[in-house]
Short mmCIF file of C-alpha atoms in Angstrom, two decimals:
data_model
loop_
_atom_site.label_atom_id
_atom_site.label_comp_id
_atom_site.label_asym_id
_atom_site.label_seq_id
_atom_site.Cartn_x
_atom_site.Cartn_y
_atom_site.Cartn_z
CA MET O 1110 20.32 12.04 12.20
CA SER O 1111 19.37 12.31 8.56
CA LYS O 1112 16.89 14.67 6.95
CA ALA O 1113 14.49 14.28 4.04
CA THR O 1114 13.15 17.46 2.46
CA MET O 1115 9.59 17.42 1.14
CA GLN O 1116 8.99 20.45 -1.06
CA ASP O 1117 9.05 23.30 1.54
CA ASP O 1118 8.82 21.03 4.58
CA THR O 1119 11.54 19.08 6.35
CA VAL O 1120 10.87 15.86 8.21
CA GLU O 1121 13.51 14.81 10.70
CA ILE O 1122 14.06 11.07 10.51
CA LEU O 1123 16.00 8.88 12.90
CA GLU O 1124 18.36 6.42 11.29
CA THR O 1125 15.98 3.67 12.39
CA GLY O 1126 13.21 5.25 10.36
CA ALA O 1127 10.93 6.72 13.03
CA VAL O 1128 9.90 10.35 12.99
CA GLY O 1129 11.42 12.48 15.70
CA GLY O 1130 9.88 15.45 17.48
CA ASP O 1131 6.65 16.11 19.31
CA GLY O 1132 3.67 18.41 18.82
CA ILE O 1133 2.77 18.41 15.15
CA ASP O 1134 -0.08 20.72 14.28
CA ARG O 1135 -2.79 19.73 11.82
CA ARG O 1136 -1.33 21.65 8.89
CA GLY O 1137 2.15 20.30 9.44
CA PHE O 1138 0.93 16.77 9.97
CA LEU O 1139 -1.14 16.70 6.82
CA LYS O 1140 1.63 18.23 4.71
CA CYS O 1141 4.41 16.04 6.05
CA MET O 1142 4.56 12.28 6.12
CA ALA O 1143 5.32 10.05 9.06
CA TRP O 1144 8.05 7.64 8.07
CA ALA O 1145 7.54 4.40 9.96
CA GLY O 1146 10.22 1.84 10.55
CA THR O 1147 9.49 -1.71 9.50
CA GLY O 1148 8.27 -4.15 12.08
CA LEU O 1149 5.67 -1.78 13.53
CA ALA O 1150 2.00 -2.56 13.99
CA TRP O 1151 -0.58 0.20 13.96
CA SER O 1152 -4.07 0.12 15.41
CA PHE O 1153 -6.42 2.83 14.22
CA VAL O 1154 -8.90 4.19 16.72
CA GLY O 1155 -10.95 7.14 15.50
CA GLY O 1156 -8.32 7.90 12.89
CA VAL O 1157 -5.42 8.02 15.37
CA PRO O 1158 -2.56 5.54 14.89
CA VAL O 1159 -1.17 3.75 17.95
CA SER O 1160 2.06 1.85 17.39
CA HIS O 1161 3.12 -1.39 18.96
CA VAL O 1162 5.97 -3.84 18.48
CA PHE O 1163 5.79 -6.42 15.72
CA GLY O 1164 4.35 -9.65 17.06
CA GLN O 1165 2.82 -8.02 20.15
CA ALA O 1166 -0.81 -6.88 20.25
CA PRO O 1167 -1.63 -3.52 21.84
CA LYS O 1168 -2.82 -3.64 25.42
CA GLY O 1169 -6.44 -4.72 25.55
CA MET O 1170 -6.59 -5.91 21.93
CA LYS O 1171 -8.11 -9.33 21.40
CA ALA O 1172 -7.15 -11.83 18.73
CA ALA O 1173 -7.85 -10.73 15.18
CA ASP O 1174 -11.09 -11.81 13.56
CA PHE O 1175 -9.17 -12.22 10.33
CA SER O 1176 -6.00 -11.07 8.65
CA PHE O 1177 -4.75 -10.52 5.14
CA VAL O 1178 -1.38 -9.68 3.61
CA GLN O 1179 -0.42 -6.92 1.19
CA ILE O 1180 2.46 -7.43 -1.21
CA SER O 1181 3.44 -4.97 -3.91
CA ASP O 1182 5.72 -4.17 -6.83
CA SER O 1183 7.14 -7.61 -7.57
CA HIS O 1184 8.36 -6.42 -11.02
CA LEU O 1185 8.88 -9.91 -12.39
CA GLY O 1186 11.18 -9.63 -15.41
CA PHE O 1187 13.35 -6.90 -13.87
CA ASN O 1188 17.04 -7.81 -14.04
CA LYS O 1189 19.33 -4.91 -13.20
CA PRO O 1190 21.92 -4.23 -10.48
CA ALA O 1191 19.26 -3.06 -8.00
CA ASN O 1192 18.10 -6.70 -7.87
CA ALA O 1193 19.29 -9.33 -10.32
CA ASP O 1194 16.85 -11.94 -9.01
CA VAL O 1195 13.41 -10.50 -8.22
CA THR O 1196 11.94 -14.00 -8.39
CA ALA O 1197 14.02 -15.03 -5.40
CA THR O 1198 12.94 -12.07 -3.29
CA LEU O 1199 9.28 -12.59 -4.19
CA MET O 1200 9.60 -16.22 -3.14
CA ALA O 1201 11.25 -15.08 0.10
CA ALA O 1202 8.25 -12.83 0.73
CA LEU O 1203 5.86 -15.73 0.19
CA ALA O 1204 7.95 -17.93 2.49
CA LYS O 1205 7.63 -15.24 5.16
CA ILE O 1206 3.86 -15.24 4.66
CA ASP O 1207 3.73 -19.04 4.84
CA GLY O 1208 5.66 -18.85 8.10
CA LEU O 1209 3.07 -16.71 9.86
CA GLY O 1210 1.49 -18.31 12.89
CA LYS O 1211 -1.95 -18.19 11.26
CA ALA O 1212 -2.50 -18.29 7.54
CA PRO O 1213 -4.01 -15.03 6.21
CA ASP O 1214 -7.43 -15.21 4.62
CA PHE O 1215 -6.04 -13.82 1.36
CA LEU O 1216 -3.35 -11.66 -0.27
CA ILE O 1217 -3.73 -8.26 -1.91
CA HIS O 1218 -1.20 -7.35 -4.60
CA THR O 1219 -1.12 -3.59 -5.20
CA GLY O 1220 0.34 -3.60 -8.67
CA ASP O 1221 3.44 -3.79 -10.86
CA LEU O 1222 3.12 -7.52 -10.90
CA THR O 1223 5.44 -7.50 -13.90
CA HIS O 1224 8.12 -5.18 -15.19
CA SER O 1225 7.28 -5.19 -18.91
CA SER O 1226 3.78 -6.72 -19.27
CA LYS O 1227 5.21 -9.74 -21.07
CA PRO O 1228 3.23 -13.01 -21.17
CA GLU O 1229 6.13 -14.94 -19.64
CA GLU O 1230 6.27 -12.48 -16.73
CA PHE O 1231 2.57 -12.94 -15.99
CA ASP O 1232 3.06 -16.72 -16.34
CA ALA O 1233 5.93 -16.67 -13.85
CA LEU O 1234 3.88 -14.73 -11.33
CA GLN O 1235 1.01 -17.18 -11.60
CA GLN O 1236 3.37 -20.11 -11.14
CA ILE O 1237 5.06 -18.57 -8.10
CA LEU O 1238 1.87 -17.52 -6.33
CA GLY O 1239 0.27 -20.85 -7.10
CA ALA O 1240 -3.33 -21.93 -7.06
CA LYS O 1241 -3.54 -22.45 -3.29
CA ARG O 1242 -3.56 -18.73 -2.46
CA GLN O 1243 -6.47 -16.39 -2.99
CA VAL O 1244 -5.07 -13.14 -4.35
CA PHE O 1245 -6.85 -9.89 -5.18
CA TYR O 1246 -5.02 -7.73 -7.72
CA VAL O 1247 -4.95 -4.20 -9.05
CA PRO O 1248 -2.59 -3.23 -11.89
CA GLY O 1249 0.46 -1.00 -11.80
CA GLU O 1250 1.65 1.12 -14.70
CA HIS O 1251 4.17 -1.59 -15.63
CA ASP O 1252 1.24 -3.98 -16.11
CA THR O 1253 -0.67 -1.66 -18.45
CA SER O 1254 1.85 0.50 -20.33
CA VAL O 1255 2.37 -1.84 -23.29
CA ASP O 1256 -1.22 -2.69 -24.25
CA ASP O 1257 -3.37 -0.45 -22.03
CA GLY O 1258 -3.80 -3.38 -19.67
CA LYS O 1259 -5.51 -5.82 -22.07
CA MET O 1260 -3.30 -8.74 -21.06
CA TYR O 1261 -3.73 -7.91 -17.38
CA LEU O 1262 -7.52 -7.83 -17.78
CA GLU O 1263 -7.54 -11.14 -19.63
CA ARG O 1264 -5.82 -12.77 -16.65
CA TYR O 1265 -7.12 -10.84 -13.66
CA GLY O 1266 -10.05 -8.77 -14.85
CA LYS O 1267 -12.88 -11.29 -14.83
CA GLY O 1268 -15.87 -9.82 -13.03
CA THR O 1269 -14.31 -6.35 -12.77
CA LYS O 1270 -15.55 -3.06 -14.20
CA GLY O 1271 -13.88 -0.72 -16.69
CA ASN O 1272 -10.11 -1.04 -16.54
CA GLY O 1273 -10.24 -3.51 -13.66
CA TRP O 1274 -11.87 -1.86 -10.65
CA TYR O 1275 -14.14 -3.84 -8.34
CA SER O 1276 -15.26 -4.34 -4.74
CA TYR O 1277 -16.03 -7.24 -2.43
CA ASP O 1278 -17.02 -7.89 1.17
CA HIS O 1279 -15.22 -10.07 3.67
CA LYS O 1280 -16.36 -10.68 7.26
CA GLY O 1281 -17.90 -7.26 7.69
CA VAL O 1282 -15.24 -5.25 5.83
CA HIS O 1283 -15.85 -3.68 2.40
CA PHE O 1284 -12.82 -3.86 0.08
CA ILE O 1285 -12.46 -1.62 -2.98
CA GLY O 1286 -9.81 -2.17 -5.66
CA LEU O 1287 -9.21 0.99 -7.73
CA VAL O 1288 -7.21 1.52 -10.91
CA ASN O 1289 -5.25 4.77 -11.24
CA VAL O 1290 -2.52 3.81 -13.72
CA VAL O 1291 -4.24 3.75 -17.12
CA GLN O 1292 -4.98 7.46 -17.60
CA LEU O 1293 -1.58 8.66 -16.39
CA GLU O 1294 -1.03 12.39 -16.81
CA GLY O 1295 2.09 12.88 -14.73
CA MET O 1296 0.24 11.66 -11.66
CA GLY O 1297 -2.23 8.83 -11.38
CA LYS O 1298 -5.86 9.34 -12.35
CA LEU O 1299 -9.09 7.52 -11.54
CA GLY O 1300 -11.32 9.13 -14.18
CA ALA O 1301 -14.98 10.10 -14.26
CA GLU O 1302 -16.33 6.62 -15.05
CA GLN O 1303 -14.58 4.99 -12.11
CA LEU O 1304 -15.55 7.80 -9.73
CA ALA O 1305 -19.20 7.41 -10.75
CA TRP O 1306 -18.96 3.68 -10.08
CA LEU O 1307 -17.36 4.33 -6.68
CA LYS O 1308 -20.19 6.65 -5.66
CA GLN O 1309 -22.72 3.97 -6.56
CA ASP O 1310 -20.69 1.25 -4.81
CA LEU O 1311 -20.58 3.19 -1.54
CA ALA O 1312 -24.19 4.39 -1.62
CA GLY O 1313 -25.73 1.42 0.15
CA LEU O 1314 -23.15 1.08 2.92
CA LYS O 1315 -23.62 2.17 6.53
CA PRO O 1316 -21.15 4.74 7.92
CA SER O 1317 -20.04 2.11 10.46
CA THR O 1318 -18.79 -0.25 7.73
CA PRO O 1319 -14.99 -0.54 7.80
CA ILE O 1320 -13.57 0.26 4.36
CA VAL O 1321 -10.28 -0.88 2.82
CA VAL O 1322 -9.29 0.81 -0.45
CA PHE O 1323 -6.31 -0.48 -2.41
CA ALA O 1324 -4.71 0.87 -5.57
CA HIS O 1325 -1.23 1.11 -7.04
CA ILE O 1326 -0.38 4.82 -6.99
CA PRO O 1327 -0.95 6.56 -3.63
CA LEU O 1328 -4.23 8.43 -3.22
CA TRP O 1329 -2.50 11.27 -1.37
CA ALA O 1330 0.01 13.72 -2.80
CA ILE O 1331 3.34 12.36 -1.60
CA TYR O 1332 5.56 14.03 -4.19
CA PRO O 1333 3.77 15.38 -7.29
CA ASP O 1334 7.05 16.27 -9.01
CA TRP O 1335 7.65 12.52 -9.35
CA GLY O 1336 4.02 11.68 -10.10
CA TRP O 1337 3.61 10.21 -6.60
CA GLY O 1338 -0.05 11.01 -6.14
CA THR O 1339 -3.45 10.76 -7.84
CA ALA O 1340 -4.76 13.92 -9.48
CA ASP O 1341 -8.46 13.33 -8.80
CA SER O 1342 -8.13 11.42 -5.52
CA GLU O 1343 -9.85 14.21 -3.54
CA GLN O 1344 -13.10 13.36 -5.27
CA ALA O 1345 -12.81 9.74 -4.15
CA LEU O 1346 -11.75 10.66 -0.62
CA ALA O 1347 -14.70 13.04 -0.26
CA MET O 1348 -17.01 10.07 -0.77
CA LEU O 1349 -15.24 8.18 2.03
CA LYS O 1350 -15.42 10.89 4.70
CA ARG O 1351 -18.72 9.66 6.12
CA PHE O 1352 -17.22 6.30 7.10
CA GLY O 1353 -15.76 5.84 10.56
CA SER O 1354 -12.84 3.60 9.53
CA VAL O 1355 -11.09 3.84 6.16
CA THR O 1356 -7.71 2.26 5.38
CA VAL O 1357 -6.01 3.05 2.06
CA LEU O 1358 -3.24 0.72 0.85
CA ASN O 1359 -0.91 1.57 -2.04
CA GLY O 1360 2.37 0.54 -3.59
CA HIS O 1361 4.35 2.29 -6.35
CA ILE O 1362 6.90 4.18 -4.23
CA HIS O 1363 8.61 1.05 -2.81
CA GLN O 1364 8.85 2.31 0.77
CA VAL O 1365 6.69 2.61 3.86
CA MET O 1366 4.99 5.93 4.51
CA GLN O 1367 1.91 6.68 6.56
CA LYS O 1368 -0.53 9.52 6.98
CA VAL O 1369 -3.78 9.90 8.91
CA GLU O 1370 -6.39 12.48 7.97
CA GLY O 1371 -9.61 12.31 9.96
CA ASN O 1372 -10.72 8.68 9.92
CA VAL O 1373 -8.69 7.83 6.81
CA ALA O 1374 -5.35 6.10 7.31
CA PHE O 1375 -3.00 5.98 4.31
CA HIS O 1376 -0.22 3.39 3.96
CA THR O 1377 2.31 2.83 1.21
CA ALA O 1378 4.15 -0.48 1.04
CA MET O 1379 7.63 -1.80 0.45
CA SER O 1380 8.37 -3.64 -2.77
CA THR O 1381 9.48 -7.25 -3.02
CA ALA O 1382 11.87 -6.25 -5.83
CA PHE O 1383 13.92 -3.10 -5.13
CA PRO O 1384 13.76 0.15 -3.14
CA GLN O 1385 13.32 3.66 -4.48
CA PRO O 1386 14.81 6.87 -3.08
CA ALA O 1387 13.03 9.00 -0.52
CA PRO O 1388 10.95 11.78 -2.11
CA GLY O 1389 13.16 14.61 -3.37
CA SER O 1390 16.39 12.92 -2.26
CA ALA O 1391 17.48 12.06 -5.81
CA PRO O 1392 17.14 13.65 -9.26
CA SER O 1393 14.34 11.21 -10.11
CA PRO O 1394 12.63 8.07 -8.84
CA GLY O 1395 13.68 4.63 -9.98
CA PRO O 1396 15.46 1.49 -8.83
CA MET O 1397 17.92 2.26 -6.04
CA LYS O 1398 20.93 0.02 -5.54
CA VAL O 1399 21.91 -0.84 -2.00
CA PRO O 1400 24.65 -3.20 -0.77
CA ALA O 1401 23.70 -6.79 -1.52
CA ASP O 1402 23.66 -7.73 2.17
CA LYS O 1403 21.22 -4.88 2.89
CA LEU O 1404 18.71 -5.49 0.08
CA ARG O 1405 16.30 -7.60 2.13
CA ASP O 1406 16.31 -4.91 4.83
CA VAL O 1407 14.40 -2.63 2.44
CA LEU O 1408 12.04 -5.19 0.90
CA GLY O 1409 9.05 -6.60 2.71
CA ILE O 1410 5.40 -7.43 3.24
CA ARG O 1411 2.49 -6.03 5.25
CA THR O 1412 0.01 -7.99 7.34
CA VAL O 1413 -3.33 -6.47 8.34
CA ASP O 1414 -5.45 -7.76 11.21
CA PHE O 1415 -9.11 -6.81 11.59
CA ILE O 1416 -10.55 -6.59 15.11
CA ALA O 1417 -14.32 -6.59 14.59
CA GLN O 1418 -15.24 -5.68 18.16
CA LYS O 1419 -13.33 -2.40 17.93
CA HIS O 1420 -13.61 -1.86 14.16
CA GLU O 1421 -9.82 -1.56 14.07
CA LEU O 1422 -7.30 -2.51 11.43
CA ALA O 1423 -3.80 -3.15 12.76
CA THR O 1424 -1.05 -3.10 10.12
CA VAL O 1425 2.39 -4.65 10.52
CA ASP O 1426 5.25 -3.96 8.09
CA ALA O 1427 8.00 -6.57 8.17
CA THR O 1428 11.18 -6.73 6.10
CA LEU O 1429 12.32 -9.88 4.34
CA SER O 1430 15.42 -9.96 6.54
CA GLY O 1431 13.56 -9.48 9.80
CA ALA O 1432 15.44 -6.20 10.39
CA ALA O 1433 15.44 -4.67 13.86
CA VAL O 1434 12.17 -3.36 15.19
CA VAL O 1435 12.00 0.39 15.82
CA GLU O 1436 9.68 2.37 18.01
CA ALA O 1437 7.61 5.32 16.89
CA LYS O 1438 5.65 7.95 18.71
CA GLU O 1439 1.89 8.17 18.69
CA PHE O 1440 0.78 11.15 16.60
CA ARG O 1441 -2.44 12.96 17.35
CA VAL O 1442 -3.78 15.49 14.89
CA LYS O 1443 -4.82 18.70 16.62
CA ALA O 1444 -8.24 20.05 15.75
#
């Protein structure tokens, strides 16, 4: 067994990555995070996650109406011992996507496309992803820190609002791309202008509309000491409470974590570049070096299937190496 301490709470984690122990009360569940091993799919029914093995649909689930893939934190331009060839691992991620049985409708990239916001890094990303894929982007802090995101907006901001936020609809699902990396004050921040836009964007939607929100920094407080959270996220989440199915996808922390609160399911994603330490397990966040033969065990992608009949989103996290599948318990939040 290994343990990860989260402020005053301790989460017991099996070496495979699944949370051990039964009977988590509401307070404990919302304060602690469920670490999920890669290769798990989750179906969300009324805000409760039900796990199943990668590649196998839950009992009774029909074929997906559509699917999309989330990738994150490619950090093109990074060249340090944690990964001396981030281009190769990004290409491995795309090869894994291309090898799926059915091509996803599109990709979502949740930020840190580049490591230093250099033109050649953006050029490399465009060349690697190619014109044949439809990709929806939001920026990470590495994409905006040099010029407040001007270069990012020139390339990816057409038709967006403010610093690059926007929404779109796809086959009955409403997608919202938020930007929480420009007004950094320790943690991420959305800002009053973006929150006002979000309120207006949601106003005309029925409560039964499935919502997918994606941003770079998590919208829940994972570890504020490291800036792993968004200071004004509660204002955004309050606007989403009336919807029956909300899925929130983030990057930034380079590892898979999940939390369910009411009908909102939060997911953070692995990077395609390098891992970061578990919250509080190191003096600070940053690139974490692992043995070269283990690197692709901690990098990966996420596929998301939408089942329209049940208004469910099933997420599957898969490593680049195809590491062993682990099992996790089903967690129910007590009222």
